[in-house]
CSV table of C-alpha atoms and ligand atoms in Angstrom, one decimal:
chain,number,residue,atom,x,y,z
A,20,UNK,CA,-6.6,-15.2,-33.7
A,21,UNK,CA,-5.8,-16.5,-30.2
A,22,UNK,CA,-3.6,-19.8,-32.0
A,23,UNK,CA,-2.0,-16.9,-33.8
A,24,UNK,CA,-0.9,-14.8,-30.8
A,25,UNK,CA,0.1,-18.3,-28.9
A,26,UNK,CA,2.1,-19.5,-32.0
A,27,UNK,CA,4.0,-15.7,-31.8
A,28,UNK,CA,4.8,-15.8,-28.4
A,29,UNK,CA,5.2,-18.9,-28.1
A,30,UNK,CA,2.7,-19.7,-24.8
A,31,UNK,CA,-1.2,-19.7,-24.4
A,32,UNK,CA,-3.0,-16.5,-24.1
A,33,UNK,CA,-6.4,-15.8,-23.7
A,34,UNK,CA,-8.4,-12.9,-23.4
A,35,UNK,CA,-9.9,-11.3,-20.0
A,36,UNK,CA,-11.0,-7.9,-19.3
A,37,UNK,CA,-10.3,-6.0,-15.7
A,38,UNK,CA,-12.0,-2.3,-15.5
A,39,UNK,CA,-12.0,-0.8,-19.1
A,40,UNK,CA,-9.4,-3.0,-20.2
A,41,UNK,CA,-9.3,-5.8,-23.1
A,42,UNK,CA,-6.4,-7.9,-23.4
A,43,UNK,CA,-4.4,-10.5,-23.3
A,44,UNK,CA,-3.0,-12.8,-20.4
A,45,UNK,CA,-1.3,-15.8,-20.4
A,46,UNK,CA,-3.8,-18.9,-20.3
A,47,UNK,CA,-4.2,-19.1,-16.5
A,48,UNK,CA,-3.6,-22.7,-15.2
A,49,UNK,CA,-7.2,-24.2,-13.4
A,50,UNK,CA,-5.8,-25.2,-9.9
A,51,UNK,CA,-6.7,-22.0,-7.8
A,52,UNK,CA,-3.1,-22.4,-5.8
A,53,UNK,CA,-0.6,-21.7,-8.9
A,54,UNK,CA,2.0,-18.8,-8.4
A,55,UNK,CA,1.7,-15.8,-10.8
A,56,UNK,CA,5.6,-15.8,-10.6
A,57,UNK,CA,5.2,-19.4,-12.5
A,58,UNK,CA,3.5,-17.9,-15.6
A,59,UNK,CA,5.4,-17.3,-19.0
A,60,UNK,CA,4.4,-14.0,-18.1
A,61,UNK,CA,2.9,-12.5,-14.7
A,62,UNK,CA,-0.2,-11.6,-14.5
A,63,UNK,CA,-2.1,-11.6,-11.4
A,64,UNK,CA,-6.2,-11.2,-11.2
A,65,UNK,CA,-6.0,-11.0,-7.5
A,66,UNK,CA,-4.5,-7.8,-7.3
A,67,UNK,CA,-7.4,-6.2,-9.0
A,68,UNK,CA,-7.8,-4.2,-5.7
A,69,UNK,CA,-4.7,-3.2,-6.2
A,70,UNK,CA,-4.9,-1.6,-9.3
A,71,UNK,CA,-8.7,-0.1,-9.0
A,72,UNK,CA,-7.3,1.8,-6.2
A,73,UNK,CA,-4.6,3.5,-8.2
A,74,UNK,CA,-6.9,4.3,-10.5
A,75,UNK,CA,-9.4,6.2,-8.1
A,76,UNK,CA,-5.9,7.2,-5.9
A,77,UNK,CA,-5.0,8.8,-9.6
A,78,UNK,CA,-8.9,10.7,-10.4
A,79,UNK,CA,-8.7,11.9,-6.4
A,80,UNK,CA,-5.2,13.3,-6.3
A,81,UNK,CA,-4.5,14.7,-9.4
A,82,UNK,CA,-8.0,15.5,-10.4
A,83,UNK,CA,-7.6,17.3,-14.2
A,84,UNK,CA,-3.9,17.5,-13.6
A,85,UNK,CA,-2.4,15.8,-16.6
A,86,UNK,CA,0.4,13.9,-15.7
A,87,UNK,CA,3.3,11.3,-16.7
A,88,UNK,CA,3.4,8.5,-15.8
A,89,UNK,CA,6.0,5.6,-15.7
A,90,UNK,CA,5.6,2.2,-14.6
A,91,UNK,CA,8.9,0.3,-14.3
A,92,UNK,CA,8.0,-3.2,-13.2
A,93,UNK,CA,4.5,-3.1,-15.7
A,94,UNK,CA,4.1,-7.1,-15.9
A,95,UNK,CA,1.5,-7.3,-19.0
A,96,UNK,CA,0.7,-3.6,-19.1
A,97,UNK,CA,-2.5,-3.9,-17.2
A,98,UNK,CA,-1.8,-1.4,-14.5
A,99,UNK,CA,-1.2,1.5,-17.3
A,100,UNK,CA,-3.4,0.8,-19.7
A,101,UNK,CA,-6.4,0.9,-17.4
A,102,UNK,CA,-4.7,4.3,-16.0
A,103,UNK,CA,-4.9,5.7,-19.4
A,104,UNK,CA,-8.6,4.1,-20.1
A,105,UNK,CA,-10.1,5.2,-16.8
A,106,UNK,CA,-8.9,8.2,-15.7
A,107,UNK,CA,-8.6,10.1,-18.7
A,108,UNK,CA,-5.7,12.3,-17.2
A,109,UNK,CA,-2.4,10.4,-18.6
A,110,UNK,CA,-0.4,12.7,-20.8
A,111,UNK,CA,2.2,10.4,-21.5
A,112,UNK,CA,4.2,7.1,-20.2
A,113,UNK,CA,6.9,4.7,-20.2
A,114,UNK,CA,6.2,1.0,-18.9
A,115,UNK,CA,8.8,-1.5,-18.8
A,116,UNK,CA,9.5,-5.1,-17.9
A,117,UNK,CA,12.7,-7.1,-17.9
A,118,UNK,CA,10.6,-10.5,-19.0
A,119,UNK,CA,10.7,-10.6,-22.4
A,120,UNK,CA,7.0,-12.4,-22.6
A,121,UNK,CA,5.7,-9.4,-20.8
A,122,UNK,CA,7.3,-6.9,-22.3
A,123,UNK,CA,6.0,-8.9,-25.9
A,124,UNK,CA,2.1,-9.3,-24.1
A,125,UNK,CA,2.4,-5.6,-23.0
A,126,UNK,CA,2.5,-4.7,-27.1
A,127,UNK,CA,0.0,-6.6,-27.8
A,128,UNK,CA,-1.9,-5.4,-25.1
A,129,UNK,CA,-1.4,-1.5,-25.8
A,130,UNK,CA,-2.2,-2.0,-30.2
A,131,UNK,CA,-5.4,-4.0,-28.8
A,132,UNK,CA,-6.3,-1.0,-26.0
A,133,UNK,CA,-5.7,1.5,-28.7
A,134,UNK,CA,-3.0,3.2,-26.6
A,135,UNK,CA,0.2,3.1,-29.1
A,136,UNK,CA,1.1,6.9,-29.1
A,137,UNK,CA,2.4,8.7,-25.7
A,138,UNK,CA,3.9,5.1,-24.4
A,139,UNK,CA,7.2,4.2,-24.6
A,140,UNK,CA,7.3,0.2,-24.0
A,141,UNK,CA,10.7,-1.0,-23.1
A,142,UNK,CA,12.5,-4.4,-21.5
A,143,UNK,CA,14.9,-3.4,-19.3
A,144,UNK,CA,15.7,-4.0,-15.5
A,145,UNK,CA,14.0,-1.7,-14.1
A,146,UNK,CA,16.9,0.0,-12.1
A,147,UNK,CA,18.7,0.5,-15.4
A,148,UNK,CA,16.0,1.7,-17.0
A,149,UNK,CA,15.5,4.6,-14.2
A,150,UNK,CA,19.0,5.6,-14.3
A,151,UNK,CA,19.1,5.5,-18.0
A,152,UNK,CA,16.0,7.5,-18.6
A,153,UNK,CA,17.4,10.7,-17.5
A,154,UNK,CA,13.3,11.8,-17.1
A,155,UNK,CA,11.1,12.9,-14.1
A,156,UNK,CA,7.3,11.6,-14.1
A,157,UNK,CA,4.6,13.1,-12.2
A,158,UNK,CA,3.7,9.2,-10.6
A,159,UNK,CA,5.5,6.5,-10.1
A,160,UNK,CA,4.9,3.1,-9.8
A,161,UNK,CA,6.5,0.5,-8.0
A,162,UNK,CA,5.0,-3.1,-8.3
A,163,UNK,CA,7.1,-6.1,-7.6
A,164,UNK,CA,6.3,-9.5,-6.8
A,165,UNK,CA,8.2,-9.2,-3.1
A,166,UNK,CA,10.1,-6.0,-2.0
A,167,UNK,CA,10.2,-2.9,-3.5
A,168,UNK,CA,13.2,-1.9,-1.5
A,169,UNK,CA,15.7,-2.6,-4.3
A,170,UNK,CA,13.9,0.5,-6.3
A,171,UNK,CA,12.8,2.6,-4.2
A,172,UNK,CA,15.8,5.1,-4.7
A,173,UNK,CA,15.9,5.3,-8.7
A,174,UNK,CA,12.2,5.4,-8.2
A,175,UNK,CA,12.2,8.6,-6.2
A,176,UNK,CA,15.1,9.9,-8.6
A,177,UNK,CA,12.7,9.5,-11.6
A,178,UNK,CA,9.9,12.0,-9.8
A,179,UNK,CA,9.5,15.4,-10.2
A,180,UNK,CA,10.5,17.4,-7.6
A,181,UNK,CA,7.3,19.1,-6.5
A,182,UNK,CA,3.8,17.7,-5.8
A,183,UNK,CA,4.5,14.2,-7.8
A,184,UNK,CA,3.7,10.7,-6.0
A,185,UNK,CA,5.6,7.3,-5.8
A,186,UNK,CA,3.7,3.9,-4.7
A,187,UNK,CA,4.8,0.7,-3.9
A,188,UNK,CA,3.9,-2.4,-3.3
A,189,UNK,CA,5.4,-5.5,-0.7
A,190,UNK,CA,4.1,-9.0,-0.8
A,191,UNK,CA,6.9,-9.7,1.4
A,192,UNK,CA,4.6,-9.4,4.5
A,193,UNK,CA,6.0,-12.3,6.2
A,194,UNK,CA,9.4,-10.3,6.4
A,195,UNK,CA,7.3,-7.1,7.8
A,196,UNK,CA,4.7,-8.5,9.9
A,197,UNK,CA,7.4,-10.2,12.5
A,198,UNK,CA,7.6,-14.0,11.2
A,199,UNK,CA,11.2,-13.1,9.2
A,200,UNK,CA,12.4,-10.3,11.3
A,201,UNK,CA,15.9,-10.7,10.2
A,202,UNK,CA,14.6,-10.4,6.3
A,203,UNK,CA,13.2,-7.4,7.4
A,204,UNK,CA,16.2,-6.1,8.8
A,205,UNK,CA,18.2,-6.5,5.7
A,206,UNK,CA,15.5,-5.3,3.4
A,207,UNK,CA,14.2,-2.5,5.6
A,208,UNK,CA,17.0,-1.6,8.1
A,209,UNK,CA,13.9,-2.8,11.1
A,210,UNK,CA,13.7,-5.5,13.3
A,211,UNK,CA,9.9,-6.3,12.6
A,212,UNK,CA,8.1,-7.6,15.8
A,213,UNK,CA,5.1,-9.9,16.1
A,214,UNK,CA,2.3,-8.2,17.6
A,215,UNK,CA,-1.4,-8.0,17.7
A,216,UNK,CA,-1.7,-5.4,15.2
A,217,UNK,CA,1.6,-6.6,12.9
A,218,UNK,CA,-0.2,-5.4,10.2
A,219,UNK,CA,-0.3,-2.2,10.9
A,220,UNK,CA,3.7,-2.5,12.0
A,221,UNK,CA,4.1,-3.8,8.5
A,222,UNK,CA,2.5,-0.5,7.0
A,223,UNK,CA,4.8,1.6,9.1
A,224,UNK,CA,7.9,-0.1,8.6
A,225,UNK,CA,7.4,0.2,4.6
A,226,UNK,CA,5.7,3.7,4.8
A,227,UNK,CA,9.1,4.5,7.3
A,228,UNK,CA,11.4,3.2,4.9
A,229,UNK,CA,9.8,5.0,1.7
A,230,UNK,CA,10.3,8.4,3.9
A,231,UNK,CA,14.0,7.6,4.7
A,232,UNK,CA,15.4,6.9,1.3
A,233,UNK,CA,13.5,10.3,0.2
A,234,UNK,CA,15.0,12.2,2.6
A,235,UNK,CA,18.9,10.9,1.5
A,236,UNK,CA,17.6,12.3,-1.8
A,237,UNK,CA,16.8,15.6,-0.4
A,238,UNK,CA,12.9,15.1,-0.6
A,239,UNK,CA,10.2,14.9,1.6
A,240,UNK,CA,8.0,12.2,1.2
A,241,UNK,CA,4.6,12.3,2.8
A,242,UNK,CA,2.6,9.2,3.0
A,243,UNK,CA,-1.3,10.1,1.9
A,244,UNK,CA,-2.5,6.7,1.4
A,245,UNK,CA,-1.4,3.0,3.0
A,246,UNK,CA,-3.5,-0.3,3.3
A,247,UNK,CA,-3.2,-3.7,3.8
A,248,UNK,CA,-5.2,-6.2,1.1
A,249,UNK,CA,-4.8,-10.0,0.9
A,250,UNK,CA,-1.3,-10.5,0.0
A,251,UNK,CA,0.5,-6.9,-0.2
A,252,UNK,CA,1.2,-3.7,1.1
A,253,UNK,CA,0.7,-0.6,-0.6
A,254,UNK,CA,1.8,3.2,0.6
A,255,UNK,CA,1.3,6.1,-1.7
A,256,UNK,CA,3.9,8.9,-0.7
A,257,UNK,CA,3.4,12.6,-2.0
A,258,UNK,CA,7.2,14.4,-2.8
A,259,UNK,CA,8.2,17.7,-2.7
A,260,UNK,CA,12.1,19.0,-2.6
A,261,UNK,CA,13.8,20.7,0.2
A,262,UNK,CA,16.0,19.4,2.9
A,263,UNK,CA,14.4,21.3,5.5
A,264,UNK,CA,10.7,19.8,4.8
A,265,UNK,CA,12.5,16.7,4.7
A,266,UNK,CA,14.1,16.9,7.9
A,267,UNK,CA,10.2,18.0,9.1
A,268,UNK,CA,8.7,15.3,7.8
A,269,UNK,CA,11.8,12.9,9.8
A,270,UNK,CA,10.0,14.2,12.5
A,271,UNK,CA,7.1,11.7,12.4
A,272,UNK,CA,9.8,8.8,12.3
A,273,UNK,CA,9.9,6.9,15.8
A,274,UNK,CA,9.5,4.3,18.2
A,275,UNK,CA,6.5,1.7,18.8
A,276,UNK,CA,7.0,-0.4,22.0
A,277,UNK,CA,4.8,-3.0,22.9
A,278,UNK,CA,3.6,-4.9,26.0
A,279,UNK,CA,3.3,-8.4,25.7
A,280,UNK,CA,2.2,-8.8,29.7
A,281,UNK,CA,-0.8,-5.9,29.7
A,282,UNK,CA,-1.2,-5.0,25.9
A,283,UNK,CA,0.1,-1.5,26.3
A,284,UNK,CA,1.5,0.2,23.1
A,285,UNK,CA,3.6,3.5,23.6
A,286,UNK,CA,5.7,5.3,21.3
A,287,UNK,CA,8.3,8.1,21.4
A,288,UNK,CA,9.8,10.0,18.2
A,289,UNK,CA,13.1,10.7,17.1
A,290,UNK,CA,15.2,12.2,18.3
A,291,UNK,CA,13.9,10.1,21.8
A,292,UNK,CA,15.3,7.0,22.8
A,293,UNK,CA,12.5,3.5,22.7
A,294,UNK,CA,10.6,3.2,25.8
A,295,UNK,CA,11.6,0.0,27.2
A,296,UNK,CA,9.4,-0.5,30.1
A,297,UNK,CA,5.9,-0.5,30.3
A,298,UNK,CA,4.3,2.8,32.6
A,299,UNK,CA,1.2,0.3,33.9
A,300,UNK,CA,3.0,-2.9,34.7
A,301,UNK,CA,6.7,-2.1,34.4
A,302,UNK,CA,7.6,-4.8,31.9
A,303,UNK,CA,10.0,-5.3,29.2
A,304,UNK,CA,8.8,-4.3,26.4
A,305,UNK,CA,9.1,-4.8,22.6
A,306,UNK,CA,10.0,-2.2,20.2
A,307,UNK,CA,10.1,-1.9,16.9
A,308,UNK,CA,11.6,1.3,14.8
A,309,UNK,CA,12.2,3.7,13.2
A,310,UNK,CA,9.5,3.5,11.6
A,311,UNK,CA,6.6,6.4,10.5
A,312,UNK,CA,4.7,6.9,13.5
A,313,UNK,CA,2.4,10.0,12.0
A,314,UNK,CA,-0.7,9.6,9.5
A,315,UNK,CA,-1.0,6.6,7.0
A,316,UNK,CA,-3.7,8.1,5.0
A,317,UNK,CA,-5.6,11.4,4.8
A,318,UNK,CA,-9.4,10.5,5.0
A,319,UNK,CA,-10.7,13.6,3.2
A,320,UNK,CA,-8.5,11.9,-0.3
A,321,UNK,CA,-10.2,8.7,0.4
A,322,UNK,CA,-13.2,9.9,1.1
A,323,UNK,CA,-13.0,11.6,-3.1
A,324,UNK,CA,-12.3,7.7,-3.7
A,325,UNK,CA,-15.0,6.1,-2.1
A,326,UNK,CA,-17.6,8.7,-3.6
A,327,UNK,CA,-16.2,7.6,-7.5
A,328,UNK,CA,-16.2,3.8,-5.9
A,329,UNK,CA,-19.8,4.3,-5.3
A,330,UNK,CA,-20.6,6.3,-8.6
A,331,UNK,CA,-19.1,3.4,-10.7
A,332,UNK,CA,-20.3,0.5,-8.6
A,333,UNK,CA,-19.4,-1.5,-11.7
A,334,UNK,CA,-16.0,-0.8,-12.3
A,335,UNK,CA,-14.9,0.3,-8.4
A,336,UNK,CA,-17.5,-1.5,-6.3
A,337,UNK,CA,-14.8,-4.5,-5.5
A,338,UNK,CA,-13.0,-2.0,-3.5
A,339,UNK,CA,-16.1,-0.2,-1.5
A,340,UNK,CA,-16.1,-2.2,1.5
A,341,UNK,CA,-12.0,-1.2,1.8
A,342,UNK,CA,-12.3,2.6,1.0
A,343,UNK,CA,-15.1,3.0,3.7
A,344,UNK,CA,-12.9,1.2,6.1
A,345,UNK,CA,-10.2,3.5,5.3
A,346,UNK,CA,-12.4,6.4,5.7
A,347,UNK,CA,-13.9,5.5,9.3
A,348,UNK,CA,-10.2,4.7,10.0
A,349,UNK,CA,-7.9,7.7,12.4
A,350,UNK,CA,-4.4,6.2,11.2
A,351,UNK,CA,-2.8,9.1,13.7
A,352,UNK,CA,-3.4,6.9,16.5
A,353,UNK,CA,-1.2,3.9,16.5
A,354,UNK,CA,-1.5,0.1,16.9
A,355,UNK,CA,-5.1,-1.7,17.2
A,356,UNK,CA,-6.7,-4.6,19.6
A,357,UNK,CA,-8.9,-7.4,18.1
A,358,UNK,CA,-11.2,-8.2,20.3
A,359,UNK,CA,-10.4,-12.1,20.6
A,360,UNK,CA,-6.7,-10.8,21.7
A,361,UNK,CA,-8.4,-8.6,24.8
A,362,UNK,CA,-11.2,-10.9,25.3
A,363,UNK,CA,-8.2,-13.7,25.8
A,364,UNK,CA,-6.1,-11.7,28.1
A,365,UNK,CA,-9.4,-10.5,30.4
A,366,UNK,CA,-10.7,-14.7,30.4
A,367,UNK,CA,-13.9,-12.9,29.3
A,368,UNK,CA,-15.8,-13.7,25.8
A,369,UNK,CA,-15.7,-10.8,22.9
A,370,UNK,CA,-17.3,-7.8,22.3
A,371,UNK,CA,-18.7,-6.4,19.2
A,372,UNK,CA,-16.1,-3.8,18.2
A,373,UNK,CA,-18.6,-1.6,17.6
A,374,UNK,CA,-20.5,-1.4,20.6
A,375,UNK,CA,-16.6,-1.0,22.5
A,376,UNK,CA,-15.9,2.0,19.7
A,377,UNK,CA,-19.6,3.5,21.2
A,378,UNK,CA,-18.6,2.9,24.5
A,379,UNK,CA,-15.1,4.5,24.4
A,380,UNK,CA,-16.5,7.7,22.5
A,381,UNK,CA,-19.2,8.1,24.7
A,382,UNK,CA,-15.8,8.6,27.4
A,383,UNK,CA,-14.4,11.2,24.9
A,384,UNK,CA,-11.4,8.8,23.3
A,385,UNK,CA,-10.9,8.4,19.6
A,386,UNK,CA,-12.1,5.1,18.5
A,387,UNK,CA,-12.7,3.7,15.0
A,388,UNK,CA,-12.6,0.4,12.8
A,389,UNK,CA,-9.3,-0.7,11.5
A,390,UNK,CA,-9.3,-1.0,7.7
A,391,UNK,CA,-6.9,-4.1,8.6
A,392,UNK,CA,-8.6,-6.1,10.8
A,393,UNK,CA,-12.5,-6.3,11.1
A,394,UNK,CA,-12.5,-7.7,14.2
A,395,UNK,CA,-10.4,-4.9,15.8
A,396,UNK,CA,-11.0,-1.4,17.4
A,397,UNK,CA,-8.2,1.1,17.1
A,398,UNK,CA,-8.3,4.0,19.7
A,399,UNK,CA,-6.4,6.5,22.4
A,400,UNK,CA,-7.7,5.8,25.2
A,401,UNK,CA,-5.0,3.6,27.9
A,402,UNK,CA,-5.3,0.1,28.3
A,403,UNK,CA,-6.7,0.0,31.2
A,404,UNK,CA,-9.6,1.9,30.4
A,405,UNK,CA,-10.0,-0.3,27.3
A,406,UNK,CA,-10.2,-3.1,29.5
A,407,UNK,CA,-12.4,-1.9,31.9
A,408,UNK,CA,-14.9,-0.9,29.2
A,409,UNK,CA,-14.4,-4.0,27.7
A,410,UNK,CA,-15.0,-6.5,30.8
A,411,UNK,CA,-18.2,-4.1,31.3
A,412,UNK,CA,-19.5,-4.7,27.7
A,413,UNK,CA,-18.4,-8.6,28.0
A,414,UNK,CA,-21.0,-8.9,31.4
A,415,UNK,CA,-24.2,-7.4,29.2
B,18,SAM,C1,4.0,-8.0,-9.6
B,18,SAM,S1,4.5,-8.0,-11.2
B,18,SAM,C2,3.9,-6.5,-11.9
B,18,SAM,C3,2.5,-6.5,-12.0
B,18,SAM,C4,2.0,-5.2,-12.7
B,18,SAM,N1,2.5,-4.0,-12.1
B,18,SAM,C5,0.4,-5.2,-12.6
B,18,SAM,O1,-0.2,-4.4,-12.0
B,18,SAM,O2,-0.2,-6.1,-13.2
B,18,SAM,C6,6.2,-7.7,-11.1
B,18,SAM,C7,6.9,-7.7,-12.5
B,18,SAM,O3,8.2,-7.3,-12.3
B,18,SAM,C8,9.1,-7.9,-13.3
B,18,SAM,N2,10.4,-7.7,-12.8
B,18,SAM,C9,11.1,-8.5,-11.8
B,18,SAM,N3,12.3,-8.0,-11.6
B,18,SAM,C10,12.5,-6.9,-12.5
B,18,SAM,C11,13.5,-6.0,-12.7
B,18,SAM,N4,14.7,-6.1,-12.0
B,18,SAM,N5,13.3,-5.1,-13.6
B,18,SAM,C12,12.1,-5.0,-14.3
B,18,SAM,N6,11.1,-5.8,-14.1
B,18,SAM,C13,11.3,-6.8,-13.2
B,18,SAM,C14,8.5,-9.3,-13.4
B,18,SAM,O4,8.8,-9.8,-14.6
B,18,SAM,C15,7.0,-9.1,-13.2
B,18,SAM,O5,6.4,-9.0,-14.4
């Protein structure tokens, strides 16, 4: 059966299963280091995180909500199928790839899930394909290999106006963690800066640009989820129509400037200009902007998410670890410290993030873990308080 699917499409397959899925994959070479991009048709198993938390981003949000689905860059399928397998919601979809062996896999892969009526499977560029449909979905998805900036306008075009959601993803996190600031530029319209906590500029830059190319549509676009995992970036934005909850929502666009001499982060929203010196020891700083500087993620939805993770250990406990991080997480405050980076600056050695997250509540700051960075404590409190607290911990 196998030869006879390889002999049709004209590549090795075999089969693998992710979540409730069944299918087929192109035959996976056995050097660990291959790129998915190399394949006769992509398919990546390390962004299984990627996908189980759509699927329990899906069950959370929407609950019994049916909805429509349509996933323009869909590789072999994978991503849809398990949406329709899992979360039991999916009224109808349309998936689509412009490789011809994945849109052939994706076929197969349907027939084999049992999922052949309610899915339209096309092969189209995916920008064609959005303009063309002339439809609205209740979520869409946006999963390149690289930026999703090229798609992010037909992709907000092809959502319903009211209380639908559009996700992407970026591998491109060397252009938005600092080390390619001028491919960030181009892609993103930000200078990204390197920083201790460039993840979490990565985040904001994407989140920043999903909520600006909304707005030019006349939408507000909320972001309710955003993480970091391995190699991508992923923001979930929430849309509803208006111009004035669009210009509201600009609101939360702004400034992040950085010290590089004492550590300090401060920000400043639009319509402000960047604060360029530092208020504790009057450096230059660096900034970085506009980019979203209000919540990443709303902790009560992720909190629905990690109680399914831990229902269905099985299928969702991959992703556990991530969703309780996310939980702990305050995403209103902005920017982190690891505590190598304040240990390094103070000449002192580290301290257990935990014990400086006790320490800084017992002085009445928010402090929590950072979902991006174990190592790292995110909080209000002023950096010189930090360090104090710090330099006292570092001496027990
Ligand atoms: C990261 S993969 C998608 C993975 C899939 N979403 C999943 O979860 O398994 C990106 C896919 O986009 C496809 N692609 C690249 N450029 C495209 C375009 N302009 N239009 C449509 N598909 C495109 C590639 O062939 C590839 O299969």
């Amino acid at each position: 059966m196998l030869e006879d699917y390889s002999k049709v499409l004209g590549f090795g397959v075999e089969y693998r299963e992710e979540g409730l899925a069944r299918f087929l994959a192109p035959k996976l070479p056995s050097s660990k280091n291959y790129a998915p991009t190399s394949l006769p048709a992509f398919y990546n198993p390390k962004s299984k995180s990627n996908r189980d938390m759509t699927i329990l981003f899906l069950k959370a949000f929407f609950q019994d909500r049916k909805i429509s689905v349509c996933e323009p860059l869909a590789g072999i399928g994978i991503r849809t199928i398990r949406m329709f397998l899992e979360t039991g919601i999916i009224e109808n979809s349309v998936v689509n790839d412009i490789s011809r062996n994945a849109y052939e896999l994706m076929k197969i892969n349907f027939k084999l899930n049992n999922i052949e009526s309610n899915v339209e499977i096309k092969n189209r560029d995916a920008n064609e394909l959005l303009t063309s449909l002339r439809r609205r979905f209740t979520y869409v998805d946006i999963d390149p290999a690289g930026s999703p900036a090229t798609f992010l306008e037909n992709g907000f075009r092809s959502c319903f106006k009211k209380d639908s959601v559009l996700a992407a993803t970026s591998t491109d996190l060397s252009a938005l963690t600092g080390s390619k600031p001028t491919s960030c530029f181009r892609k993103y319209g930000v200078y990204s800066i390197k920083t201790p906590f460039s993840k979490e500029i990565a985040l904001r830059i994407l989140a920043g640009f999903m909520v600006k190319t909304a707005a030019r549509l006349g939408l507000s676009a909320e972001p309710v989820l955003s993480f970091i995992k391995d190699h991508y970036a992923r923001v979930f934005v929430k849309i509803r129509y208006g111009i004035e909850r669009a210009k509201k929502v600009l609101k939360n666009l702004g400034w992040i400037s950085y010290c590089k001499v004492c550590g300090n982060i401060q920000t400043s929203s639009i319509p402000d200009p960047p604060q360029l010196k530092c208020v504790f020891c009057n450096a230059d700083m660096l900034t970085v902007g506009l980019v979203w500087i209000g919540e990443l993620t709303n902790r009560e939805l992720v909190s629905k998410m990690l109680q399914e993770a831990l229902e269905n250990k099985q299928l969702y406990g991959d992703i556990s670890k991530l969703l309780q991080y996310l939980v702990d997480e305050d995403s209103s405050m902005i920017g982190y410290y690891p505590v190598n980076y304040l240990a390094s600056k103070l000449s002192v050695n580290p301290v257990k993030p935990t014990h400086l997250i006790e320490e800084l509540r017992k002085m009445g700051y928010r402090a929590t873990h950072v979902h991006m960075d174990s190592s790292a404590v995110k909080t209000e409190a002023p950096i010189n308080i930090i360090k104090d607290i710090f330099k006292l911990l570092s001496k027990r």
